[in-house]
Amino acid sequence: AQAAAMDLAELAVTAGPATRASDHVCFAEAGVPAVLASTPPLAAHTDYHSPGDLAARVTSDNLVAATRLMLAALAAYAWADDATFAALATMP
């Protein structure tokens, strides 16, 4: 269990202009809260949704970081009280 413990301090969250070139857009446009998680940040991912954007280029470090980020976000929702949940649900 100790080896599986996550160090959430390693995670960084940045807010930036959302790209319209991803699967989350249709949900957000329909009023469903949506998020785009990307490691590295999209600004550093210059071949995003281009012919050079290959699954073979996904690194285990980036996959682990994205998974931990999403797990931390889901855990915040899962164990939140009603007031915290409402506040999280209305964050931009």
N, CA, C and O atoms as a printed pandas DataFrame, in Angstrom:
     atom_number atom_name residue_name chain_id  residue_number  x_coord  y_coord  z_coord
0              1         N          ALA        A               1    0.830   -1.196    0.000
1              2        CA          ALA        A               1    0.000    0.000    0.000
2              3         C          ALA        A               1    0.866    1.247    0.000
3              4         O          ALA        A               1    0.508    2.250   -0.618
4              5         N          GLN        A               2    2.001    1.196    0.686
5              6        CA          GLN        A               2    2.875    2.361    0.734
6              7         C          GLN        A               2    3.393    2.703   -0.658
7              8         O          GLN        A               2    3.487    3.880   -1.008
8              9         N          ALA        A               3    3.726    1.703   -1.447
9             10        CA          ALA        A               3    4.230    1.964   -2.795
10            11         C          ALA        A               3    3.153    2.554   -3.681
11            12         O          ALA        A               3    3.462    3.265   -4.637
12            13         N          ALA        A               4    1.896    2.274   -3.381
13            14        CA          ALA        A               4    0.804    2.785   -4.206
14            15         C          ALA        A               4    0.358    4.177   -3.794
15            16         O          ALA        A               4   -0.463    4.789   -4.478
16            17         N          ALA        A               5    0.887    4.691   -2.682
17            18        CA          ALA        A               5    0.491    6.024   -2.213
18            19         C          ALA        A               5    0.874    7.078   -3.236
19            20         O          ALA        A               5    1.946    7.022   -3.838
20            21         N          MET        A               6   -0.019    8.041   -3.423
21            22        CA          MET        A               6    0.238    9.092   -4.392
22            23         C          MET        A               6    0.757   10.333   -3.684
23            24         O          MET        A               6    0.258   10.694   -2.619
24            25         N          ASP        A               7    1.736   10.977   -4.257
25            26        CA          ASP        A               7    2.213   12.255   -3.761
26            27         C          ASP        A               7    1.547   13.331   -4.602
27            28         O          ASP        A               7    2.048   13.707   -5.662
28            29         N          LEU        A               8    0.409   13.823   -4.117
29            30        CA          LEU        A               8   -0.351   14.801   -4.883
30            31         C          LEU        A               8    0.381   16.122   -5.014
31            32         O          LEU        A               8    0.016   16.942   -5.857
32            33         N          ALA        A               9    1.402   16.349   -4.206
33            34        CA          ALA        A               9    2.180   17.577   -4.313
34            35         C          ALA        A               9    2.932   17.631   -5.642
35            36         O          ALA        A               9    3.340   18.708   -6.078
36            37         N          GLU        A              10    3.117   16.490   -6.282
37            38        CA          GLU        A              10    3.809   16.447   -7.571
38            39         C          GLU        A              10    2.944   16.980   -8.706
39            40         O          GLU        A              10    3.463   17.332   -9.765
40            41         N          LEU        A              11    1.635   17.043   -8.498
41            42        CA          LEU        A              11    0.728   17.425   -9.562
42            43         C          LEU        A              11    0.633   18.934   -9.691
43            44         O          LEU        A              11    0.625   19.648   -8.688
44            45         N          ALA        A              12    0.562   19.415  -10.901
45            46        CA          ALA        A              12    0.377   20.840  -11.150
46            47         C          ALA        A              12   -0.854   21.001  -12.031
47            48         O          ALA        A              12   -1.042   20.270  -13.003
48            49         N          VAL        A              13   -1.680   21.961  -11.675
49            50        CA          VAL        A              13   -2.878   22.241  -12.457
50            51         C          VAL        A              13   -2.771   23.655  -12.975
51            52         O          VAL        A              13   -2.545   24.591  -12.208
52            53         N          THR        A              14   -2.930   23.812  -14.256
53            54        CA          THR        A              14   -2.929   25.144  -14.845
54            55         C          THR        A              14   -4.210   25.323  -15.621
55            56         O          THR        A              14   -4.704   24.394  -16.259
56            57         N          ALA        A              15   -4.734   26.507  -15.561
57            58        CA          ALA        A              15   -5.937   26.826  -16.329
58            59         C          ALA        A              15   -5.511   27.666  -17.521
59            60         O          ALA        A              15   -4.692   28.577  -17.397
60            61         N          GLY        A              16   -6.060   27.356  -18.638
61            62        CA          GLY        A              16   -5.736   28.111  -19.838
62            63         C          GLY        A              16   -6.895   28.028  -20.799
63            64         O          GLY        A              16   -7.892   27.353  -20.541
64            65         N          PRO        A              17   -6.754   28.711  -21.891
65            66        CA          PRO        A              17   -7.848   28.652  -22.869
66            67         C          PRO        A              17   -8.058   27.217  -23.339
67            68         O          PRO        A              17   -7.112   26.522  -23.712
68            69         N          ALA        A              18   -9.284   26.802  -23.311
69            70        CA          ALA        A              18   -9.596   25.423  -23.719
70            71         C          ALA        A              18   -9.428   25.282  -25.224
71            72         O          ALA        A              18   -9.800   26.163  -25.999
72            73         N          THR        A              19   -8.869   24.170  -25.606
73            74        CA          THR        A              19   -8.785   23.891  -27.032
74            75         C          THR        A              19  -10.118   23.324  -27.495
75            76         O          THR        A              19  -10.795   22.629  -26.738
76            77         N          ARG        A              20  -10.486   23.607  -28.691
77            78        CA          ARG        A              20  -11.738   23.092  -29.237
78            79         C          ARG        A              20  -11.494   21.787  -29.979
79            80         O          ARG        A              20  -12.423   21.223  -30.557
80            81         N          ALA        A              21  -10.275   21.308  -29.970
81            82        CA          ALA        A              21   -9.918   20.118  -30.736
82            83         C          ALA        A              21   -9.841   18.884  -29.866
83            84         O          ALA        A              21   -8.901   18.099  -29.992
84            85         N          SER        A              22  -10.813   18.696  -28.981
85            86        CA          SER        A              22  -10.773   17.506  -28.154
86            87         C          SER        A              22  -12.179   17.036  -27.824
87            88         O          SER        A              22  -13.158   17.737  -28.082
88            89         N          ASP        A              23  -12.269   15.849  -27.252
89            90        CA          ASP        A              23  -13.551   15.193  -27.007
90            91         C          ASP        A              23  -14.399   15.865  -25.938
91            92         O          ASP        A              23  -15.610   15.648  -25.894
92            93         N          HIS        A              24  -13.798   16.670  -25.081
93            94        CA          HIS        A              24  -14.546   17.287  -23.992
94            95         C          HIS        A              24  -15.475   18.408  -24.458
95            96         O          HIS        A              24  -16.413   18.759  -23.742
96            97         N          VAL        A              25  -15.238   18.972  -25.631
97            98        CA          VAL        A              25  -15.953   20.160  -26.095
98            99         C          VAL        A              25  -17.456   19.917  -26.224
99           100         O          VAL        A              25  -18.245   20.755  -25.788
100          101         N          CYS        A              26  -17.869   18.803  -26.805
101          102        CA          CYS        A              26  -19.305   18.560  -26.986
102          103         C          CYS        A              26  -20.026   18.459  -25.645
103          104         O          CYS        A              26  -21.187   18.856  -25.538
104          105         N          PHE        A              27  -19.358   17.937  -24.628
105          106        CA          PHE        A              27  -19.964   17.861  -23.301
106          107         C          PHE        A              27  -20.106   19.259  -22.701
107          108         O          PHE        A              27  -21.168   19.618  -22.194
108          109         N          ALA        A              28  -19.033   20.040  -22.761
109          110        CA          ALA        A              28  -19.066   21.398  -22.217
110          111         C          ALA        A              28  -20.133   22.234  -22.915
111          112         O          ALA        A              28  -20.844   22.997  -22.261
112          113         N          GLU        A              29  -20.253   22.103  -24.224
113          114        CA          GLU        A              29  -21.261   22.860  -24.963
114          115         C          GLU        A              29  -22.679   22.445  -24.593
115          116         O          GLU        A              29  -23.612   23.237  -24.727
116          117         N          ALA        A              30  -22.848   21.207  -24.128
117          118        CA          ALA        A              30  -24.163   20.717  -23.715
118          119         C          ALA        A              30  -24.438   21.025  -22.238
119          120         O          ALA        A              30  -25.473   20.628  -21.704
120          121         N          GLY        A              31  -23.509   21.733  -21.580
121          122        CA          GLY        A              31  -23.703   22.094  -20.182
122          123         C          GLY        A              31  -23.239   21.051  -19.188
123          124         O          GLY        A              31  -23.508   21.168  -17.993
124          125         N          VAL        A              32  -22.548   20.035  -19.668
125          126        CA          VAL        A              32  -22.019   18.987  -18.799
126          127         C          VAL        A              32  -20.590   19.380  -18.425
127          128         O          VAL        A              32  -19.769   19.617  -19.312
128          129         N          PRO        A              33  -20.275   19.454  -17.124
129          130        CA          PRO        A              33  -18.901   19.809  -16.746
130          131         C          PRO        A              33  -17.901   18.867  -17.422
131          132         O          PRO        A              33  -18.076   17.648  -17.422
132          133         N          ALA        A              34  -16.869   19.449  -17.987
133          134        CA          ALA        A              34  -15.881   18.665  -18.731
134          135         C          ALA        A              34  -14.495   19.235  -18.487
135          136         O          ALA        A              34  -14.331   20.413  -18.171
136          137         N          VAL        A              35  -13.517   18.382  -18.638
137          138        CA          VAL        A              35  -12.138   18.806  -18.433
138          139         C          VAL        A              35  -11.253   18.141  -19.480
139          140         O          VAL        A              35  -11.522   17.024  -19.921
140          141         N          LEU        A              36  -10.226   18.825  -19.858
141          142        CA          LEU        A              36   -9.213   18.268  -20.746
142          143         C          LEU        A              36   -7.932   18.140  -19.924
143          144         O          LEU        A              36   -7.380   19.143  -19.472
144          145         N          ALA        A              37   -7.472   16.937  -19.733
145          146        CA          ALA        A              37   -6.223   16.697  -19.011
146          147         C          ALA        A              37   -5.157   16.320  -20.018
147          148         O          ALA        A              37   -5.347   15.415  -20.830
148          149         N          SER        A              38   -4.042   17.015  -19.963
149          150        CA          SER        A              38   -2.976   16.752  -20.919
150          151         C          SER        A              38   -1.628   16.869  -20.232
151          152         O          SER        A              38   -1.348   17.849  -19.541
152          153         N          THR        A              39   -0.814   15.872  -20.430
153          154        CA          THR        A              39    0.581   15.956  -20.022
154          155         C          THR        A              39    1.404   15.530  -21.223
155          156         O          THR        A              39    1.217   14.417  -21.716
156          157         N          PRO        A              40    2.271   16.334  -21.696
157          158        CA          PRO        A              40    2.608   17.667  -21.215
158          159         C          PRO        A              40    1.482   18.648  -21.509
159          160         O          PRO        A              40    0.529   18.298  -22.205
160          161         N          PRO        A              41    1.575   19.882  -20.985
161          162        CA          PRO        A              41    0.542   20.876  -21.299
162          163         C          PRO        A              41    0.424   21.047  -22.813
163          164         O          PRO        A              41    1.396   20.872  -23.547
164          165         N          LEU        A              42   -0.768   21.387  -23.262
165          166        CA          LEU        A              42   -0.998   21.481  -24.708
166          167         C          LEU        A              42   -0.046   22.437  -25.404
167          168         O          LEU        A              42    0.324   22.206  -26.555
168          169         N          ALA        A              43    0.360   23.507  -24.730
169          170        CA          ALA        A              43    1.301   24.453  -25.342
170          171         C          ALA        A              43    2.620   23.766  -25.698
171          172         O          ALA        A              43    3.286   24.166  -26.653
172          173         N          ALA        A              44    3.002   22.741  -24.941
173          174        CA          ALA        A              44    4.240   22.007  -25.205
174          175         C          ALA        A              44    4.019   20.811  -26.115
175          176         O          ALA        A              44    4.977   20.173  -26.553
176          177         N          HIS        A              45    2.773   20.509  -26.398
177          178        CA          HIS        A              45    2.400   19.341  -27.208
178          179         C          HIS        A              45    2.081   19.829  -28.619
179          180         O          HIS        A              45    0.923   19.867  -29.035
180          181         N          THR        A              46    3.131   20.199  -29.339
181          182        CA          THR        A              46    2.974   20.900  -30.618
182          183         C          THR        A              46    2.361   20.055  -31.726
183          184         O          THR        A              46    1.893   20.603  -32.724
184          185         N          ASP        A              47    2.352   18.746  -31.576
185          186        CA          ASP        A              47    1.763   17.908  -32.631
186          187         C          ASP        A              47    0.380   17.367  -32.240
187          188         O          ASP        A              47   -0.085   16.383  -32.815
188          189         N          TYR        A              48   -0.271   18.004  -31.269
189          190        CA          TYR        A              48   -1.583   17.568  -30.790
190          191         C          TYR        A              48   -2.575   17.473  -31.950
191          192         O          TYR        A              48   -2.749   18.429  -32.706
192          193         N          HIS        A              49   -3.216   16.327  -32.081
193          194        CA          HIS        A              49   -4.197   16.046  -33.131
194          195         C          HIS        A              49   -3.646   16.292  -34.530
195          196         O          HIS        A              49   -4.323   16.848  -35.395
196          197         N          SER        A              50   -2.418   15.871  -34.728
197          198        CA          SER        A              50   -1.798   15.948  -36.046
198          199         C          SER        A              50   -1.278   14.551  -36.386
199          200         O          SER        A              50   -1.301   13.661  -35.536
200          201         N          PRO        A              51   -0.812   14.350  -37.617
201          202        CA          PRO        A              51   -0.297   13.019  -37.979
202          203         C          PRO        A              51    0.851   12.540  -37.080
203          204         O          PRO        A              51    1.076   11.335  -36.961
204          205         N          GLY        A              52    1.569   13.456  -36.455
205          206        CA          GLY        A              52    2.668   13.069  -35.574
206          207         C          GLY        A              52    2.243   12.746  -34.146
207          208         O          GLY        A              52    3.078   12.385  -33.317
208          209         N          ASP        A              53    0.966   12.872  -33.858
209          210        CA          ASP        A              53    0.436   12.621  -32.515
210          211         C          ASP        A              53    0.136   11.128  -32.387
211          212         O          ASP        A              53   -0.992   10.689  -32.609
212          213         N          LEU        A              54    1.155   10.363  -32.029
213          214        CA          LEU        A              54    1.067    8.907  -32.013
214          215         C          LEU        A              54    1.016    8.359  -30.592
215          216         O          LEU        A              54    1.671    8.885  -29.692
216          217         N          ALA        A              55    0.238    7.304  -30.398
217          218        CA          ALA        A              55    0.150    6.655  -29.088
218          219         C          ALA        A              55    1.518    6.174  -28.621
219          220         O          ALA        A              55    1.782    6.127  -27.419
220          221         N          ALA        A              56    2.368    5.824  -29.540
221          222        CA          ALA        A              56    3.706    5.342  -29.189
222          223         C          ALA        A              56    4.534    6.411  -28.479
223          224         O          ALA        A              56    5.539    6.092  -27.843
224          225         N          ARG        A              57    4.123    7.675  -28.580
225          226        CA          ARG        A              57    4.867    8.762  -27.942
226          227         C          ARG        A              57    4.397    9.038  -26.515
227          228         O          ARG        A              57    4.978    9.879  -25.829
228          229         N          VAL        A              58    3.364    8.348  -26.063
229          230        CA          VAL        A              58    2.893    8.513  -24.685
230          231         C          VAL        A              58    3.907    7.868  -23.762
231          232         O          VAL        A              58    4.255    6.700  -23.933
232          233         N          THR        A              59    4.383    8.624  -22.786
233          234        CA          THR        A              59    5.349    8.065  -21.842
234          235         C          THR        A              59    4.620    7.588  -20.596
235          236         O          THR        A              59    3.546    8.086  -20.261
236          237         N          SER        A              60    5.206    6.636  -19.929
237          238        CA          SER        A              60    4.586    6.134  -18.695
238          239         C          SER        A              60    4.505    7.244  -17.649
239          240         O          SER        A              60    3.530    7.304  -16.900
240          241         N          ASP        A              61    5.500    8.120  -17.581
241          242        CA          ASP        A              61    5.466    9.228  -16.623
242          243         C          ASP        A              61    4.274   10.152  -16.892
243          244         O          ASP        A              61    3.576   10.554  -15.960
244          245         N          ASN        A              62    4.043   10.486  -18.154
245          246        CA          ASN        A              62    2.918   11.361  -18.486
246          247         C          ASN        A              62    1.585   10.668  -18.242
247          248         O          ASN        A              62    0.639   11.304  -17.778
248          249         N          LEU        A              63    1.493    9.395  -18.541
249          250        CA          LEU        A              63    0.257    8.647  -18.309
250          251         C          LEU        A              63   -0.047    8.567  -16.809
251          252         O          LEU        A              63   -1.193    8.734  -16.393
252          253         N          VAL        A              64    0.975    8.313  -16.014
253          254        CA          VAL        A              64    0.800    8.267  -14.560
254          255         C          VAL        A              64    0.373    9.641  -14.045
255          256         O          VAL        A              64   -0.532    9.726  -13.215
256          257         N          ALA        A              65    0.996   10.705  -14.512
257          258        CA          ALA        A              65    0.654   12.053  -14.052
258          259         C          ALA        A              65   -0.790   12.398  -14.395
259          260         O          ALA        A              65   -1.505   12.941  -13.553
260          261         N          ALA        A              66   -1.234   12.095  -15.609
261          262        CA          ALA        A              66   -2.612   12.384  -16.002
262          263         C          ALA        A              66   -3.596   11.546  -15.195
263          264         O          ALA        A              66   -4.648   12.042  -14.793
264          265         N          THR        A              67   -3.268   10.294  -14.959
265          266        CA          THR        A              67   -4.136    9.415  -14.169
266          267         C          THR        A              67   -4.254    9.916  -12.740
267          268         O          THR        A              67   -5.350    9.938  -12.180
268          269         N          ARG        A              68   -3.142   10.317  -12.146
269          270        CA          ARG        A              68   -3.171   10.840  -10.771
270          271         C          ARG        A              68   -3.975   12.131  -10.692
271          272         O          ARG        A              68   -4.718   12.345   -9.735
272          273         N          LEU        A              69   -3.829   12.977  -11.681
273          274        CA          LEU        A              69   -4.593   14.227  -11.711
274          275         C          LEU        A              69   -6.087   13.945  -11.739
275          276         O          LEU        A              69   -6.844   14.531  -10.964
276          277         N          MET        A              70   -6.514   13.059  -12.619
277          278        CA          MET        A              70   -7.937   12.746  -12.735
278          279         C          MET        A              70   -8.446   12.035  -11.479
279          280         O          MET        A              70   -9.565   12.292  -11.037
280          281         N          LEU        A              71   -7.637   11.147  -10.903
281          282        CA          LEU        A              71   -8.028   10.458   -9.675
282          283         C          LEU        A              71   -8.204   11.453   -8.525
283          284         O          LEU        A              71   -9.159   11.355   -7.755
284          285         N          ALA        A              72   -7.279   12.410   -8.415
285          286        CA          ALA        A              72   -7.384   13.420   -7.358
286          287         C          ALA        A              72   -8.644   14.260   -7.540
287          288         O          ALA        A              72   -9.323   14.573   -6.562
288          289         N          ALA        A              73   -8.962   14.627   -8.777
289          290        CA          ALA        A              73  -10.175   15.417   -9.035
290          291         C          ALA        A              73  -11.418   14.609   -8.700
291          292         O          ALA        A              73  -12.343   15.124   -8.071
292          293         N          LEU        A              74  -11.449   13.360   -9.112
293          294        CA          LEU        A              74  -12.612   12.515   -8.819
294          295         C          LEU        A              74  -12.757   12.276   -7.317
295          296         O          LEU        A              74  -13.873   12.248   -6.797
296          297         N          ALA        A              75  -11.639   12.106   -6.622
297          298        CA          ALA        A              75  -11.691   11.893   -5.169
298          299         C          ALA        A              75  -12.243   13.129   -4.474
299          300         O          ALA        A              75  -12.992   13.012   -3.504
300          301         N          ALA        A              76  -11.881   14.308   -4.959
301          302        CA          ALA        A              76  -12.400   15.538   -4.360
302          303         C          ALA        A              76  -13.921   15.571   -4.461
303          304         O          ALA        A              76  -14.600   15.968   -3.514
304          305         N          TYR        A              77  -14.444   15.166   -5.582
305          306        CA          TYR        A              77  -15.901   15.098   -5.747
306          307         C          TYR        A              77  -16.507   13.984   -4.898
307          308         O          TYR        A              77  -17.535   14.180   -4.249
308          309         N          ALA        A              78  -15.875   12.826   -4.904
309          310        CA          ALA        A              78  -16.449   11.646   -4.244
310          311         C          ALA        A              78  -16.608   11.824   -2.742
311          312         O          ALA        A              78  -17.583   11.340   -2.167
312          313         N          TRP        A              79  -15.668   12.511   -2.091
313          314        CA          TRP        A              79  -15.719   12.644   -0.638
314          315         C          TRP        A              79  -16.107   14.043   -0.176
315          316         O          TRP        A              79  -15.966   14.365    1.004
316          317         N          ALA        A              80  -16.587   14.868   -1.080
317          318        CA          ALA        A              80  -16.963   16.234   -0.709
318          319         C          ALA        A              80  -18.326   16.262   -0.019
319          320         O          ALA        A              80  -19.219   15.482   -0.348
320          321         N          ASP        A              81  -18.469   17.178    0.948
321          322        CA          ASP        A              81  -19.800   17.394    1.517
322          323         C          ASP        A              81  -20.612   18.212    0.505
323          324         O          ASP        A              81  -20.065   18.666   -0.501
324          325         N          ASP        A              82  -21.884   18.399    0.759
325          326        CA          ASP        A              82  -22.763   19.057   -0.212
326          327         C          ASP        A              82  -22.287   20.458   -0.587
327          328         O          ASP        A              82  -22.306   20.815   -1.765
328          329         N          ALA        A              83  -21.861   21.256    0.388
329          330        CA          ALA        A              83  -21.437   22.629    0.107
330          331         C          ALA        A              83  -20.157   22.644   -0.738
331          332         O          ALA        A              83  -20.035   23.430   -1.677
332          333         N          THR        A              84  -19.215   21.772   -0.398
333          334        CA          THR        A              84  -17.974   21.701   -1.174
334          335         C          THR        A              84  -18.258   21.193   -2.577
335          336         O          THR        A              84  -17.704   21.703   -3.550
336          337         N          PHE        A              85  -19.123   20.185   -2.683
337          338        CA          PHE        A              85  -19.473   19.654   -3.995
338          339         C          PHE        A              85  -20.078   20.758   -4.866
339          340         O          PHE        A              85  -19.725   20.892   -6.037
340          341         N          ALA        A              86  -20.980   21.538   -4.297
341          342        CA          ALA        A              86  -21.615   22.627   -5.052
342          343         C          ALA        A              86  -20.567   23.648   -5.499
343          344         O          ALA        A              86  -20.625   24.145   -6.624
344          345         N          ALA        A              87  -19.616   23.959   -4.627
345          346        CA          ALA        A              87  -18.567   24.907   -4.988
346          347         C          ALA        A              87  -17.674   24.345   -6.095
347          348         O          ALA        A              87  -17.322   25.063   -7.030
348          349         N          LEU        A              88  -17.312   23.078   -5.994
349          350        CA          LEU        A              88  -16.482   22.456   -7.031
350          351         C          LEU        A              88  -17.213   22.419   -8.362
351          352         O          LEU        A              88  -16.606   22.633   -9.412
352          353         N          ALA        A              89  -18.496   22.152   -8.327
353          354        CA          ALA        A              89  -19.270   22.007   -9.558
354          355         C          ALA        A              89  -19.434   23.321  -10.298
355          356         O          ALA        A              89  -19.726   23.318  -11.494
356          357         N          THR        A              90  -19.253   24.443   -9.618
357          358        CA          THR        A              90  -19.447   25.726  -10.280
358          359         C          THR        A              90  -18.134   26.419  -10.598
359          360         O          THR        A              90  -18.141   27.555  -11.072
360          361         N          MET        A              91  -17.004   25.763  -10.349
361          362        CA          MET        A              91  -15.709   26.362  -10.673
362          363         C          MET        A              91  -15.565   26.465  -12.180
363          364         O          MET        A              91  -15.993   25.573  -12.912
364          365         N          PRO        A              92  -14.962   27.552  -12.644
365          366        CA          PRO        A              92  -14.750   27.704  -14.110
366          367         C          PRO        A              92  -13.750   26.706  -14.640
367          368         O          PRO        A              92  -13.460   26.698  -15.836
